[in-house]
Coordinates of C-alpha atoms in Angstrom, one line a residue:
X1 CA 0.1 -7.3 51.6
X2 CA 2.8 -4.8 50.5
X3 CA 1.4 -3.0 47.1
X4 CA 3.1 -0.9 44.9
X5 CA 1.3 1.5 42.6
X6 CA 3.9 2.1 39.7
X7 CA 4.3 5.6 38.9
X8 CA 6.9 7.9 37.2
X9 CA 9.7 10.3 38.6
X10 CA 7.6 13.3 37.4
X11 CA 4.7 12.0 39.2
X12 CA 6.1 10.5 42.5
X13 CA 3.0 10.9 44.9
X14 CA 0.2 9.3 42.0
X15 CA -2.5 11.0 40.5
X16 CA -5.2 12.6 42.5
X17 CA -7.5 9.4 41.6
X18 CA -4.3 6.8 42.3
X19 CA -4.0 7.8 45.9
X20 CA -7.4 7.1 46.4
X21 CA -6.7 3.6 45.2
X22 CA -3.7 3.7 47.7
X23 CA -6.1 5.1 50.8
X24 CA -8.6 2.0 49.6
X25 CA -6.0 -0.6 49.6
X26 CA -4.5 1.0 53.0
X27 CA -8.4 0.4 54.6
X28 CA -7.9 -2.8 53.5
X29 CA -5.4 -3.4 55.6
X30 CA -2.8 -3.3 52.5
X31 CA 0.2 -1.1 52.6
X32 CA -0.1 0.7 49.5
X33 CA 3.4 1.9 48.4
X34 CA 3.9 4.6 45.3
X35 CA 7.2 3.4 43.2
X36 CA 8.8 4.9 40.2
X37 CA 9.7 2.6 37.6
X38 CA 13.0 3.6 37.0
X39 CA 13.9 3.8 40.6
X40 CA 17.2 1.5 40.9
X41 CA 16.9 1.1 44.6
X42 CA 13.5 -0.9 44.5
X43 CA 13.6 -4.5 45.7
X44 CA 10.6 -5.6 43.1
X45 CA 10.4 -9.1 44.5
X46 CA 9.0 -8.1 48.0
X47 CA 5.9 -6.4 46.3
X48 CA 2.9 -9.0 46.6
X49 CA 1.3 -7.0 44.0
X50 CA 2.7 -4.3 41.9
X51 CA 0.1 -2.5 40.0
X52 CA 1.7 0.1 37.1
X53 CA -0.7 3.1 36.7
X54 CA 0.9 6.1 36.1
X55 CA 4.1 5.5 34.2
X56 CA 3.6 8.1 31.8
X57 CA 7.1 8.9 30.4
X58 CA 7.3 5.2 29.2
X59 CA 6.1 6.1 25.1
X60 CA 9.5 8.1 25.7
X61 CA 11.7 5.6 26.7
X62 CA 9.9 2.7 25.2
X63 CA 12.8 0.5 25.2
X64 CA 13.9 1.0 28.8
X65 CA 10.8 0.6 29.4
X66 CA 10.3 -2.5 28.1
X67 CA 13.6 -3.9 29.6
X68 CA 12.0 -3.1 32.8
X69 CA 9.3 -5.0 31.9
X70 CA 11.5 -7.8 30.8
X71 CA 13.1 -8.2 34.1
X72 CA 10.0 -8.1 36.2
X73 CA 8.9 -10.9 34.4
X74 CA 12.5 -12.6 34.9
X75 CA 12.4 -11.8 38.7
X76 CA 8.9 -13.2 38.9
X77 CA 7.3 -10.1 40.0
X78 CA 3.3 -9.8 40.7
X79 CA 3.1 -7.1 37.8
X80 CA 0.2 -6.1 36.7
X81 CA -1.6 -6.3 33.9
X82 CA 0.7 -9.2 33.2
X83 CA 3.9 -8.6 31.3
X84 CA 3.0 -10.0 28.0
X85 CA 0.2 -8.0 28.0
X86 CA 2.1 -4.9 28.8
X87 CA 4.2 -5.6 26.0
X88 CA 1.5 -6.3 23.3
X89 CA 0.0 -3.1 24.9
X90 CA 2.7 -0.5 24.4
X91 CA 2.5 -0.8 20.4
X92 CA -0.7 0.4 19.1
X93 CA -0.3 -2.7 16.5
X94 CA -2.2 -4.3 19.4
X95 CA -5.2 -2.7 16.9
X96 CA -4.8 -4.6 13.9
X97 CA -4.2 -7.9 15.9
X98 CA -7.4 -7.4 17.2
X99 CA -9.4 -6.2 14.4
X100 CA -8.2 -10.0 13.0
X101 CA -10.0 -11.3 15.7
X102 CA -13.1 -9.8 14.8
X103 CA -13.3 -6.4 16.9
X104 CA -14.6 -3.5 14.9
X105 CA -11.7 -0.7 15.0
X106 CA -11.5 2.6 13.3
X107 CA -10.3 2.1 10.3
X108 CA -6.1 2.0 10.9
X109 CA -3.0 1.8 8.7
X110 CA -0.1 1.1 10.3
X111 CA 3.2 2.6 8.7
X112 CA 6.5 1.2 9.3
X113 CA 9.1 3.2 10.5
X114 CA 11.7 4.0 7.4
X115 CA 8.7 3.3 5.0
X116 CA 8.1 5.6 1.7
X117 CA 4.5 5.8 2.2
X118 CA 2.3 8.3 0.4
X119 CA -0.5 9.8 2.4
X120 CA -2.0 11.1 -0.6
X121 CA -2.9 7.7 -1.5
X122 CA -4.9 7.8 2.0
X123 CA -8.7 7.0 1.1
X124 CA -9.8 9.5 3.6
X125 CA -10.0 13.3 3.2
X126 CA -8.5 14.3 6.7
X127 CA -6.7 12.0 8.7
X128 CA -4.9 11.6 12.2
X129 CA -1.4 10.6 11.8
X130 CA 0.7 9.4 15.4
X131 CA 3.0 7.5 16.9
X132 CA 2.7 3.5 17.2
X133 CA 4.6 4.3 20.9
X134 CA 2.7 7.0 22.6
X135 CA 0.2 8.3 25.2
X136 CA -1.4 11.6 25.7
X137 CA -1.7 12.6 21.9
X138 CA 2.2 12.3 22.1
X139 CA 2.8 13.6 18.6
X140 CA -0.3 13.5 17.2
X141 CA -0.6 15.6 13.8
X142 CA -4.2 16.1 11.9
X143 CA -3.7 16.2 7.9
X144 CA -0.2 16.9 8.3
X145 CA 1.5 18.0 5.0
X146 CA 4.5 15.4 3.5
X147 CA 6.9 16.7 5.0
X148 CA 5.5 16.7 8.8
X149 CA 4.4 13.3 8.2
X150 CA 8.0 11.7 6.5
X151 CA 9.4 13.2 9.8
X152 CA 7.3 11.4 11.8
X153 CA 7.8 8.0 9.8
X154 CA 11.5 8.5 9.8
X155 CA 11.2 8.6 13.8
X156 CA 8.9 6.0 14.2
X157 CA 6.5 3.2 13.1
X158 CA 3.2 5.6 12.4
X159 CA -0.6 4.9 13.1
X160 CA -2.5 6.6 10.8
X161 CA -6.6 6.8 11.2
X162 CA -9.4 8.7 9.1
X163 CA -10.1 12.3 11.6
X164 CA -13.8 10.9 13.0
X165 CA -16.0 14.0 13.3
X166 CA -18.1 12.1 16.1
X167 CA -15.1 12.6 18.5
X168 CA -15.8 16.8 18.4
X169 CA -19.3 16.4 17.6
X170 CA -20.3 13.6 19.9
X171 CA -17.5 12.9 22.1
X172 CA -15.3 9.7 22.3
X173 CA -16.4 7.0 24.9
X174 CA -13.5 5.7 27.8
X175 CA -15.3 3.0 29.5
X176 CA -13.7 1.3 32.5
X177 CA -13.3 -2.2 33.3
X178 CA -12.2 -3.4 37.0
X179 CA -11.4 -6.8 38.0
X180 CA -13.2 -8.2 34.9
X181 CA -15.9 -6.5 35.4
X182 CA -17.6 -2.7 33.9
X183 CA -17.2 -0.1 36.1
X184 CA -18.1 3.3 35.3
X185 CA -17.3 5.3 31.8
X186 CA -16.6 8.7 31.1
X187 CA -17.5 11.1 27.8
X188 CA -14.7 13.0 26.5
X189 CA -14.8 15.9 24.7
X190 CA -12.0 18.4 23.3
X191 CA -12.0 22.5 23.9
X192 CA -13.7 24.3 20.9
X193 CA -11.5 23.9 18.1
X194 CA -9.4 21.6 19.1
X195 CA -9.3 17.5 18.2
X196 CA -7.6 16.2 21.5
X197 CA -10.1 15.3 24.6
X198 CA -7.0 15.0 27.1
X199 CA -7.6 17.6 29.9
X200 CA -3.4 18.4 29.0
X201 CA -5.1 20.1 25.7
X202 CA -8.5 21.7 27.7
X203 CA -10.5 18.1 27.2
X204 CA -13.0 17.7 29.6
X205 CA -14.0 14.6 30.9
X206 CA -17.7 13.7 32.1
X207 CA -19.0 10.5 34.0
X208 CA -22.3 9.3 31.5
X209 CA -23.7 6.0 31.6
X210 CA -23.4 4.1 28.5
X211 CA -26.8 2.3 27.6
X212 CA -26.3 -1.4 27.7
X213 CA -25.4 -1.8 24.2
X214 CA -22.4 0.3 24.5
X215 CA -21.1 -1.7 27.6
X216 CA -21.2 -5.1 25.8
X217 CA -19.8 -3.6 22.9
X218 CA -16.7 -2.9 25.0
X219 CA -16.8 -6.2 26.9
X220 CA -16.8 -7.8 23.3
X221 CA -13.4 -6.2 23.1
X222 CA -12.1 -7.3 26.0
X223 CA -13.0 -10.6 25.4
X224 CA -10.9 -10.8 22.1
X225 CA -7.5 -10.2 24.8
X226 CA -5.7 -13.3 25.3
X227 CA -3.7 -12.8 28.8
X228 CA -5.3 -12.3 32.3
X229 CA -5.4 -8.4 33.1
X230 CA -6.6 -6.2 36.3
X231 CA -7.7 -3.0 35.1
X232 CA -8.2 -1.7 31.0
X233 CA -10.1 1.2 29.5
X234 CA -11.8 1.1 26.5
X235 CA -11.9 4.2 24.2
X236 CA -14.0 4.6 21.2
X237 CA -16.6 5.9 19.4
X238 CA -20.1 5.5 17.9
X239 CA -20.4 5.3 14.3
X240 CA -23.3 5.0 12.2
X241 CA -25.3 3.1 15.4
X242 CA -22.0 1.3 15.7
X243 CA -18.8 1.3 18.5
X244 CA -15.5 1.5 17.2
X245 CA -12.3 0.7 19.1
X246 CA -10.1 3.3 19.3
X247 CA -7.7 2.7 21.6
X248 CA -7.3 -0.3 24.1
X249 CA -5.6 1.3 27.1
X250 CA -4.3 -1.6 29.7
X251 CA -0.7 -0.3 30.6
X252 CA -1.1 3.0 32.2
X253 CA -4.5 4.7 31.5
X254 CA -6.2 7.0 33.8
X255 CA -9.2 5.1 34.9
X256 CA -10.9 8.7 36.4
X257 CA -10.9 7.4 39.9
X258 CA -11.5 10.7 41.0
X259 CA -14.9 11.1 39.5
X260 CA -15.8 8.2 41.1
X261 CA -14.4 7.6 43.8
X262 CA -16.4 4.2 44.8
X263 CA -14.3 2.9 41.6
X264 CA -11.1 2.9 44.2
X265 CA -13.0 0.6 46.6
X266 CA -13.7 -1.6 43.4
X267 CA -10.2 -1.3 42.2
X268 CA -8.6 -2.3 46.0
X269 CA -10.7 -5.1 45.9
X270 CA -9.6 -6.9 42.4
X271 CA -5.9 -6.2 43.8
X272 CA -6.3 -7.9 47.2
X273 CA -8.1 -10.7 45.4
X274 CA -5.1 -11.0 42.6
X275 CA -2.5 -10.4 45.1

């Protein structure tokens, strides 16, 4: 099987956790290629399998982005997750559609790009205002005054959530799901001080076990996606005894494959068998 693990041009040789992947799939007898997306000199339709993980520029480029998602789908490339899931994926209205189908979210507003919205009408005394298109707290603003926050809507459709105090208290939840199956999770926490739990900002990220409440909490998510996928990380928190869904991350998360490193064998496994 010829593999390729989808990358970006700043990140050419994978993550630390997606060459383990690429060392699994290679035991496997596999030849596990990196790729950047972008790359115009990349025959897509020899991959068996092409498998995007780390393609974290796309929030940027949204719309090239999603014309290269377009054509893989045209050329009838292996992609995965599946192209109509990638697209649903990349625009965090994915949230609303799936608090419709009955999955408890944090409560979300979603602000059109353009709009004249008022966040003093908000219901909530400190909020988190961001992108709909981003990754790694791309933009993210806490409370931001009118002004901050007309700039961002004049940019971009906006997501706008109440600030949950469990996230700096607590932690927020990523749980990891590979080949349809849990995995392993990780508890996130931000620096002292600060709201963002990505390690770009000092976060720290911890393998925990969830009790078993917490895990079919997030396979009652999962359950609510239409399309086939591979690989998705669910991040949330508890509130009140309850999980919330913040974030459904099946396009290019980190899935902490470094922490544990038996996840990679998982992972090359659910490829070879979709491949």
């Amino acid at each position: 099987m010829l593999i390729g693990l989808i990358t970006w041009s700043g990140l050419p040789q994978l993550s630390d956790g997606d060459r383990l992947l690429g060392e699994a799939l290679q035991a496997r007898g596999a030849d596990a290629r990196a790729v950047v997306w972008d790359d115009p000199g990349v025959r897509w339709t020899e991959f068996d399998a092409l498998v995007v993980r780390s393609t974290w520029d796309y929030h940027r480029r949204a719309e090239e982005f999603g014309r290269w998602i377009d054509a893989r789908e045209s050329d009838r490339s292996p992609l995965w997750n599946p192209p109509a899931l990638l697209r649903r994926n990349t625009h965090k209205r994915y949230l609303l559609d799936l608090a419709a189908r009955g999955v408890e979210i944090v409560p979300t507003e979603l602000v059109p790009r353009g709009s004249s919205f008022d966040p003093a009408a908000l219901p909530w005394p400190r909020f988190v205002a961001k992108p709909a298109i981003s990754a790694t707290a791309f933009r993210t603003l806490v409370a931001p005054d009118a002004e901050a926050f007309a700039e961002l809507v004049a940019e971009s459709d906006v997501l706008v959530q109440p600030f949950i105090d469990a996230i700096t208290d607590e932690g927020e939840w990523s749980l990891i799901f590979l080949g349809g199956h849990f995995s392993h999770a990780v508890l996130k926490r931000p620096k002292p001080g600060d709201f963002r739990v990505q390690n770009d900002f000092g976060g720290s990220a911890v393998v925990t076990q969830p009790d078993a409440a917490l895990i079919d909490a997030a396979a009652r998510v999962l359950a609510a996606v239409e399309e086939p996928w591979l690989y998705a990380r669910v991040d949330g928190v508890v509130v009140d005894g309850h999980f919330q869904l913040m974030e459904l991350e099946m396009t290019e998360p980190s899935l902490f494959l470094e922490l544990v490193p038996e996840a990679a064998e998982r992972m090359a496994t659910s490829i070879c068998a979709h491949g």
